[in-house]
Coordinates of C-alpha atoms and ligand atoms in Angstrom, one line a residue:
M1 CA 60.2 21.5 33.7
A2 CA 61.4 23.0 30.5
K3 CA 59.7 26.3 30.0
G4 CA 58.9 27.8 26.6
R5 CA 59.8 31.3 25.5
T6 CA 57.8 34.0 27.1
T7 CA 56.5 37.1 25.4
T8 CA 54.0 39.7 26.3
V9 CA 50.8 40.1 24.4
F10 CA 47.7 42.4 24.8
F11 CA 44.4 40.6 25.1
C12 CA 40.9 42.1 24.9
Q13 CA 39.3 40.9 28.2
S14 CA 35.9 41.0 26.6
C15 CA 36.3 38.9 23.5
G16 CA 39.9 37.6 23.7
Y17 CA 41.2 39.5 20.7
E18 CA 45.0 39.3 20.6
S19 CA 47.3 42.2 19.7
P20 CA 51.0 42.8 19.9
K21 CA 50.5 46.3 21.1
W22 CA 47.9 48.2 23.3
L23 CA 44.8 49.4 21.5
G24 CA 42.1 51.8 22.8
Q25 CA 39.3 50.1 21.0
C26 CA 39.1 46.4 20.3
P27 CA 38.8 45.7 16.6
G28 CA 37.0 42.4 17.5
C29 CA 34.1 43.5 19.7
R30 CA 34.4 47.4 19.5
E31 CA 34.7 47.7 23.3
W32 CA 36.8 50.5 24.6
N33 CA 39.7 50.1 27.1
T34 CA 39.6 46.4 27.4
F35 CA 43.2 45.6 26.5
V36 CA 45.4 44.2 29.2
E37 CA 49.0 43.1 28.9
E38 CA 49.7 39.5 29.7
T39 CA 52.8 37.3 29.5
V40 CA 52.3 34.1 27.5
E41 CA 54.5 31.2 27.0
K42 CA 54.9 29.9 23.5
K43 CA 53.5 26.5 24.2
S44 CA 54.2 25.4 27.7
A45 CA 55.7 22.0 28.2
G46 CA 53.0 20.6 30.5
R47 CA 50.2 21.6 28.0
A48 CA 52.0 20.0 25.1
R49 CA 52.4 16.8 27.0
E50 CA 48.7 16.9 28.0
E51 CA 47.7 17.3 24.4
R52 CA 49.9 14.5 23.1
K53 CA 48.3 12.2 25.6
A54 CA 44.8 13.0 24.5
A55 CA 45.5 12.5 20.8
A56 CA 44.9 9.1 19.4
A57 CA 45.6 7.4 16.0
P58 CA 43.3 8.1 13.0
V59 CA 40.4 5.7 12.5
C60 CA 37.8 5.0 9.8
L61 CA 34.5 6.7 10.2
S62 CA 32.7 3.4 9.7
S63 CA 34.6 1.8 12.6
V64 CA 33.4 4.4 15.1
P65 CA 30.7 2.7 17.3
M66 CA 27.4 4.6 17.5
D67 CA 25.6 3.6 20.6
E68 CA 22.7 5.6 21.9
E69 CA 24.2 8.7 23.5
E70 CA 23.9 8.3 27.2
R71 CA 22.4 11.2 29.1
V72 CA 22.2 11.8 32.8
S73 CA 19.3 13.7 34.1
S74 CA 20.3 16.8 36.1
G75 CA 17.1 16.4 38.1
L76 CA 15.9 19.8 36.8
E77 CA 13.7 19.4 33.7
E78 CA 14.3 23.0 32.6
L79 CA 18.0 22.4 32.6
N80 CA 17.7 19.1 30.9
R81 CA 15.7 20.7 28.1
V82 CA 18.4 23.4 27.5
L83 CA 21.1 20.8 27.5
G84 CA 19.3 18.8 24.8
G85 CA 18.0 16.0 27.0
G86 CA 20.3 15.8 30.0
I87 CA 24.0 15.9 30.9
V88 CA 26.4 14.2 28.4
P89 CA 29.2 12.4 30.2
G90 CA 32.5 13.9 29.4
S91 CA 31.1 17.2 28.3
L92 CA 32.3 20.6 29.2
V93 CA 29.5 23.1 29.9
L94 CA 30.1 26.8 30.5
V95 CA 27.4 28.6 32.5
G96 CA 27.8 32.4 32.1
G97 CA 25.9 35.2 33.7
D98 CA 26.1 38.4 35.7
P99 CA 27.4 38.2 39.2
G100 CA 24.5 37.5 41.6
I101 CA 22.1 36.1 39.0
G102 CA 22.1 32.6 40.6
K103 CA 24.8 30.5 38.9
S104 CA 26.2 29.0 42.1
T105 CA 22.7 28.3 43.3
L106 CA 21.7 26.6 40.1
L107 CA 24.7 24.4 40.1
L108 CA 24.5 23.6 43.8
Q109 CA 21.0 22.4 43.1
V110 CA 22.2 20.2 40.3
C111 CA 24.8 18.8 42.7
Q112 CA 22.0 18.1 45.2
K113 CA 20.0 16.1 42.6
L114 CA 23.0 14.2 41.2
S115 CA 24.5 13.3 44.5
G116 CA 21.0 12.3 45.7
D117 CA 20.9 9.8 42.9
G118 CA 24.1 8.3 44.2
R119 CA 26.5 10.0 41.8
E120 CA 29.9 11.2 42.9
V121 CA 30.0 15.0 42.6
L122 CA 32.8 17.4 43.3
Y123 CA 32.1 21.1 43.8
I124 CA 35.2 23.2 43.6
S125 CA 34.9 26.8 44.7
G126 CA 37.5 29.4 44.3
E127 CA 35.2 32.2 45.4
E128 CA 33.5 31.1 48.6
S129 CA 34.6 29.4 51.8
L130 CA 33.1 26.1 52.9
K131 CA 31.0 28.0 55.4
Q132 CA 29.5 30.2 52.7
I133 CA 28.6 27.2 50.6
K134 CA 27.1 25.5 53.6
M135 CA 24.9 28.6 54.2
R136 CA 23.6 28.5 50.6
A137 CA 23.1 24.8 50.8
A138 CA 21.1 25.2 54.0
R139 CA 18.6 27.4 52.2
I140 CA 18.2 24.8 49.4
G141 CA 17.7 21.7 51.5
S142 CA 19.4 18.5 52.5
F143 CA 22.4 17.0 50.7
S144 CA 23.8 13.5 50.3
D145 CA 27.3 12.7 51.4
K146 CA 28.1 11.8 47.8
L147 CA 28.7 15.5 47.3
R148 CA 32.2 16.7 48.2
L149 CA 33.3 20.3 48.5
F150 CA 36.7 21.6 47.8
C151 CA 38.0 25.2 48.1
E152 CA 40.9 25.5 45.8
T153 CA 42.2 27.7 43.0
N154 CA 45.4 25.9 41.9
L155 CA 44.6 23.8 38.8
D156 CA 47.4 21.4 39.3
I157 CA 46.0 20.4 42.7
I158 CA 42.5 20.4 41.3
S159 CA 43.5 18.0 38.4
E160 CA 45.2 15.7 40.9
T161 CA 42.2 15.7 43.1
I162 CA 39.9 14.9 40.2
R163 CA 42.1 12.1 39.1
E164 CA 42.1 10.7 42.6
V165 CA 38.4 11.2 43.6
R166 CA 37.1 10.2 40.1
P167 CA 33.8 12.1 40.4
Q168 CA 31.2 11.8 37.7
T169 CA 30.5 15.5 37.7
V170 CA 32.7 18.4 38.6
I171 CA 31.6 22.0 39.2
I172 CA 34.2 24.8 38.8
D173 CA 33.0 28.0 40.5
S174 CA 34.3 30.2 38.9
I175 CA 36.8 29.9 36.0
Q176 CA 38.1 33.4 36.7
T177 CA 39.5 32.4 40.0
M178 CA 41.4 29.4 38.8
Y179 CA 45.1 29.6 37.9
S180 CA 47.6 27.2 36.5
E181 CA 51.3 27.4 37.2
N182 CA 52.0 26.9 33.5
S183 CA 50.9 30.4 32.8
S184 CA 52.4 33.4 34.5
S185 CA 49.5 35.8 34.0
A186 CA 47.2 36.8 36.8
P187 CA 44.0 34.7 37.5
G188 CA 41.1 36.0 35.5
S189 CA 43.3 37.1 32.6
V190 CA 42.6 35.8 29.1
S191 CA 45.6 33.5 28.9
Q192 CA 45.0 32.1 32.4
V193 CA 41.3 31.5 31.8
R194 CA 42.1 29.7 28.5
E195 CA 44.8 27.7 30.0
A196 CA 42.5 26.6 32.9
T197 CA 39.8 25.7 30.5
S198 CA 42.1 23.6 28.3
V199 CA 43.3 21.7 31.4
L200 CA 39.6 21.0 32.3
L201 CA 38.8 20.0 28.7
G202 CA 41.6 17.5 28.9
L203 CA 40.2 16.1 32.1
A204 CA 36.6 16.0 30.9
K205 CA 37.5 14.1 27.6
G206 CA 40.2 12.0 29.2
L207 CA 38.3 10.8 32.3
G208 CA 34.7 11.1 31.0
V209 CA 33.7 13.5 33.8
S210 CA 31.1 16.1 33.0
V211 CA 32.4 19.5 34.0
F212 CA 30.4 22.6 34.6
I213 CA 32.3 25.9 34.5
V214 CA 30.9 29.1 36.0
G215 CA 32.0 32.2 34.2
H216 CA 31.1 35.7 35.3
V217 CA 30.1 38.2 32.7
T218 CA 32.0 41.3 33.6
K219 CA 31.3 44.9 32.6
E220 CA 34.8 46.2 33.2
G221 CA 37.7 44.9 31.2
T222 CA 39.7 43.7 34.3
V223 CA 38.5 40.1 34.2
A224 CA 38.2 38.0 31.1
G225 CA 34.6 37.3 30.3
P226 CA 33.1 33.9 29.4
R227 CA 33.1 34.9 25.7
V228 CA 36.8 34.2 25.4
L229 CA 36.2 30.5 26.0
E230 CA 33.0 29.9 24.1
H231 CA 34.9 28.2 21.3
M232 CA 36.6 25.7 23.6
V233 CA 33.7 24.2 25.4
D234 CA 30.9 21.9 24.2
T235 CA 27.9 23.9 25.5
V236 CA 27.5 27.5 26.5
L237 CA 24.6 28.5 28.6
Y238 CA 23.7 32.0 29.8
F239 CA 21.7 32.6 32.9
E240 CA 19.9 35.9 32.6
G241 CA 17.1 37.8 34.2
D242 CA 16.0 41.1 35.2
R243 CA 17.5 42.3 38.5
H244 CA 14.1 43.3 39.7
A245 CA 12.1 40.3 38.6
S246 CA 12.3 37.0 40.3
Y247 CA 12.4 34.8 37.2
R248 CA 15.6 33.7 35.5
I249 CA 16.1 32.4 32.0
L250 CA 18.7 29.8 31.0
R251 CA 19.5 30.0 27.4
A252 CA 21.8 27.9 25.3
V253 CA 24.0 29.9 22.9
K254 CA 26.1 27.0 21.7
N255 CA 25.3 23.3 22.1
R256 CA 27.2 20.4 20.5
F257 CA 24.6 18.0 21.8
G258 CA 21.3 19.8 21.1
S259 CA 19.4 22.7 19.8
T260 CA 20.4 26.2 20.8
N261 CA 17.0 27.9 20.9
E262 CA 15.6 26.1 23.9
I263 CA 15.2 28.0 27.1
G264 CA 14.7 27.0 30.7
V265 CA 12.7 29.2 33.1
F266 CA 13.3 29.4 36.8
E267 CA 12.1 31.5 39.6
M268 CA 14.4 32.6 42.4
R269 CA 12.7 31.9 45.7
E270 CA 13.7 32.0 49.3
N271 CA 14.8 28.3 49.2
G272 CA 16.6 28.3 45.9
L273 CA 15.5 28.2 42.2
A274 CA 12.1 26.7 41.4
E275 CA 11.3 25.5 37.9
V276 CA 8.6 27.3 36.1
A277 CA 6.9 24.7 34.0
N278 CA 4.3 27.0 32.6
P279 CA 6.0 30.3 31.8
S280 CA 3.0 31.8 30.0
E281 CA 0.9 31.7 33.2
F282 CA 3.9 33.2 35.0
M283 CA 4.4 36.0 32.5
L284 CA 0.7 37.0 32.4
N285 CA 0.5 37.3 36.1
G286 CA -0.8 40.7 37.3
R287 CA -2.1 41.8 33.9
P288 CA -4.3 44.9 34.2
E289 CA -8.0 44.6 33.5
A290 CA -9.6 46.5 30.6
A291 CA -6.6 48.8 30.2
S292 CA -6.0 50.3 26.7
G293 CA -2.7 49.7 25.1
S294 CA -2.4 46.1 26.3
I295 CA -2.6 42.9 24.3
V296 CA -1.1 39.4 24.6
A297 CA 1.2 38.0 22.0
C298 CA 2.7 34.6 21.6
S299 CA 6.4 34.1 21.0
M300 CA 8.1 30.8 20.4
E301 CA 11.2 30.1 22.4
G302 CA 12.6 26.9 20.8
T303 CA 9.7 24.4 20.9
R304 CA 7.9 26.3 23.6
P305 CA 5.2 28.9 23.1
I306 CA 5.3 31.7 25.6
L307 CA 2.5 34.2 26.0
L308 CA 3.6 37.8 26.8
E309 CA 1.7 41.0 27.5
I310 CA 2.7 43.8 25.1
Q311 CA 2.0 47.2 26.4
A312 CA 2.0 50.5 24.5
L313 CA 1.5 54.0 25.7
V314 CA 0.8 56.8 23.3
T315 CA 0.7 60.3 24.7
R316 CA 0.8 63.8 23.4
S317 CA 4.4 65.0 23.2
P318 CA 5.6 68.4 24.2
L319 CA 8.9 67.7 22.4
A320 CA 9.8 68.7 18.8
M321 CA 11.3 65.2 18.5
P322 CA 8.8 62.9 20.1
R323 CA 10.2 60.2 22.3
R324 CA 10.1 56.5 21.4
T325 CA 11.2 53.8 23.7
A326 CA 11.2 50.0 23.4
A327 CA 11.8 47.8 26.4
G328 CA 12.1 44.1 25.6
M329 CA 12.3 44.4 21.8
D330 CA 14.4 46.0 19.1
Y331 CA 14.1 49.8 19.0
N332 CA 14.4 50.0 15.2
R333 CA 11.7 47.4 14.8
V334 CA 9.4 49.6 16.9
N335 CA 10.2 52.6 14.7
L336 CA 9.5 50.6 11.6
L337 CA 6.1 49.4 12.9
L338 CA 5.1 53.0 13.8
A339 CA 6.0 54.1 10.3
V340 CA 3.8 51.4 8.9
L341 CA 1.0 52.6 11.1
E342 CA 1.4 56.2 10.0
K343 CA 1.6 55.3 6.3
R344 CA -0.9 52.5 6.0
L345 CA -3.5 53.4 8.6
R346 CA -3.0 57.1 8.6
L347 CA -2.5 57.1 12.3
Q348 CA -1.0 60.4 13.4
L349 CA 2.0 59.6 15.7
S350 CA 4.4 62.4 14.7
N351 CA 3.4 64.5 17.7
S352 CA 3.0 61.7 20.2
D353 CA 5.5 60.0 22.5
V354 CA 5.3 56.2 22.1
Y355 CA 6.5 53.8 24.7
I356 CA 6.5 50.0 24.1
N357 CA 7.1 47.6 26.9
I358 CA 7.1 43.8 27.2
A359 CA 5.8 43.2 30.7
G360 CA 7.9 41.3 33.1
G361 CA 11.3 42.3 31.6
F362 CA 11.3 39.6 28.9
R363 CA 13.3 40.1 25.7
V364 CA 11.9 39.0 22.4
G365 CA 13.7 38.9 19.1
E366 CA 11.0 37.2 17.1
P367 CA 9.0 39.3 14.6
A368 CA 5.9 37.3 15.4
I369 CA 5.1 39.9 18.1
D370 CA 4.8 42.7 15.5
L371 CA 1.1 42.4 15.1
A372 CA 0.5 42.6 18.9
V373 CA 2.7 45.7 19.1
V374 CA 0.8 47.4 16.3
L375 CA -2.5 46.6 17.9
A376 CA -1.4 47.8 21.3
V377 CA -0.3 51.1 19.8
V378 CA -3.7 51.5 18.0
S379 CA -5.5 50.6 21.2
S380 CA -3.6 53.2 23.3
A381 CA -3.8 55.9 20.6
R382 CA -7.6 55.4 20.5
D383 CA -7.8 54.8 24.3
R384 CA -9.9 51.8 23.7
A385 CA -9.1 48.5 25.5
V386 CA -8.8 45.3 23.5
D387 CA -10.9 42.4 24.8
E388 CA -8.7 40.7 27.3
K389 CA -9.4 37.2 26.0
T390 CA -7.9 38.2 22.6
L391 CA -4.4 37.3 21.5
A392 CA -2.5 38.3 18.4
F393 CA 0.6 37.1 16.5
G394 CA 2.0 37.6 13.1
E395 CA 4.9 39.4 11.4
V396 CA 4.1 42.8 9.9
G397 CA 5.7 43.8 6.6
L398 CA 6.4 47.3 5.2
S399 CA 3.3 47.5 3.1
G400 CA 1.2 46.7 6.1
E401 CA 0.7 43.1 5.2
V402 CA 0.5 40.4 7.9
R403 CA 3.0 37.7 7.1
A404 CA 3.2 34.0 8.1
V405 CA 5.0 32.9 11.2
S406 CA 6.1 29.4 12.1
Q407 CA 4.3 26.9 14.4
A408 CA 0.9 28.6 14.3
A409 CA -0.8 25.5 15.7
Q410 CA 1.3 25.4 18.8
R411 CA 0.7 29.1 19.5
V412 CA -3.0 28.7 19.2
Q413 CA -2.9 25.6 21.5
E414 CA -1.1 27.6 24.1
A415 CA -3.6 30.4 23.8
K416 CA -6.5 28.0 24.3
K417 CA -4.7 26.4 27.3
L418 CA -4.7 29.8 29.0
G419 CA -8.3 30.6 28.3
F420 CA -8.1 32.9 25.3
T421 CA -11.1 32.9 23.1
T422 CA -10.1 35.0 20.1
V423 CA -6.8 34.7 18.2
I424 CA -5.8 37.1 15.5
L425 CA -3.3 35.5 13.2
P426 CA -2.0 35.7 9.6
E427 CA -4.6 34.5 7.1
V428 CA -2.1 32.1 5.6
C429 CA -1.6 30.4 8.9
R430 CA -5.2 29.8 9.7
E431 CA -5.5 26.6 7.9
Q432 CA -2.4 25.3 9.5
A433 CA -3.7 26.2 12.9
G434 CA -6.7 23.9 12.3
E435 CA -10.1 24.0 14.0
I436 CA -9.8 24.4 17.7
K437 CA -12.9 24.2 19.8
G438 CA -13.7 27.3 21.9
V439 CA -11.3 29.5 20.0
R440 CA -12.3 32.0 17.3
L441 CA -9.6 32.3 14.7
C442 CA -9.5 35.6 12.9
G443 CA -7.2 35.3 9.9
V444 CA -6.0 38.7 8.7
R445 CA -4.1 39.8 5.6
T446 CA -3.3 43.3 6.5
V447 CA -2.8 45.5 9.6
A448 CA -6.0 47.3 8.7
E449 CA -8.0 44.1 8.9
A450 CA -6.5 43.3 12.3
V451 CA -7.5 46.7 13.6
E452 CA -11.0 46.0 12.3
V453 CA -11.2 42.9 14.5
I454 CA -10.4 44.8 17.7
S455 CA -12.6 47.8 16.9
Ligands
TYD501 P1 24.3 33.2 43.5 O1 24.0 31.8 43.1 O2 25.3 33.3 44.6 O3 24.7 34.0 42.3 P2 26.0 33.9 41.3 O4 26.7 32.6 41.7 O5 25.5 33.9 39.9 O6 26.9 35.1 41.6 O7 22.9 33.8 43.9 C1 22.9 35.0 44.5 C2 21.5 35.6 44.7 O8 20.5 34.7 44.8 C3 21.7 36.3 46.0 O9 21.4 37.7 45.8 C4 20.7 35.7 46.9 C5 19.7 35.0 46.0 N1 19.2 33.8 46.6 C6 17.8 33.7 46.8 O10 17.1 34.6 46.6 N2 17.3 32.5 47.3 C7 18.1 31.4 47.6 O11 17.6 30.4 48.0 C8 19.5 31.6 47.3 C9 20.5 30.4 47.6 C10 20.0 32.7 46.8
MG502 MG1 28.6 32.4 42.6

């Protein structure tokens, strides 16, 4: 095979930034010490041929047939939702996450469901032996013979096998262990990971197989992270969760076939991952009774309302610079809300430590939880518990006004479903929320009015 010219290039292993010389800090992602030297070929012969094969002649837009996009159910509703309704044949999906979070377990369960439905599935592992996979499978349950396992890391052999077996779904666990002979860098390096992905992309599009790629998120710069291939794949899912909590969240960061703000919630059990159909109930489990500094908020994750307990602890500080912490939400946002409280409600916080925590290790980026944070702080500062059947949501502005948030009706519905009787919400959203039997809606314009409601 005619080889191209080889040169050495330095790649940031975190984001894939390319540089002709070594750099201490990556200009792309600002990480330190992530550059590794790799040899690259200026267009390898095999790759060029692969690409030429895939390219077709130009066509008119009007002549492109538009049939209803076919989707295959993965058997896991939570995963289907994140994928935008199911698996699209011929799609390339990247599943990223920290080592040990449950990526292999999730995909093995998908294999179990798909093969159970009579589909040909090929699970290719470069990390574990057949025995190890068998042990994991034994915990999950019984499997159909439609599932075939293959322990291999050489991509040329893998491509050949896929062409031969013609499975409908292929799992690659993990991309960092795969290597192609077309690239001379070590497995796990940026150029090798990209080369491997482009081969898989060719297979997915050419044969119409759906390919799931596992990518480990790595802290050190020795192995290329999944971020370097986000632009190549159709869908990027991240599997995340607190090490100490049993629930796991599957989030789409990129999806060519659906929305990216949907989440799937799972719970890691003894026998694999279980779907959590009602995350609100799950998140509110173990809530303290009649404790000050605790109130429930409602955050929208895509089309799904999730109720979360917001906790605040305000204590006298022995420090000249009082401590503020925010677990589960933006630290600067917390400081801003505390400043609003000081200025608009004359609440003295300058000599108190303030700790904010979203129970259960959940992370929220939506400002709709502002009002609940503010009320939790007031409740803790006054050491007076808020009625436990009260829920609050709304964005808080700098002048202490409570601003509108989207989808108020869904939030109130969810509150009702879980037995809440009072909902404090922005006045402007009250009408939109409508009349709901059994729930008292308290529309508020300012933070002061909201505090009035809980006093
Ligand atoms: P794994 O899927 O191997 O993680 P990844 O592929 O992301 O590295 O899952 C590893 C963890 O999950 C491991 O710590 C054991 C735990 N686990 C369970 O708690 N229950 C189970 O049924 C299985 C299969 C794994
Ligand atoms: Mg694994």
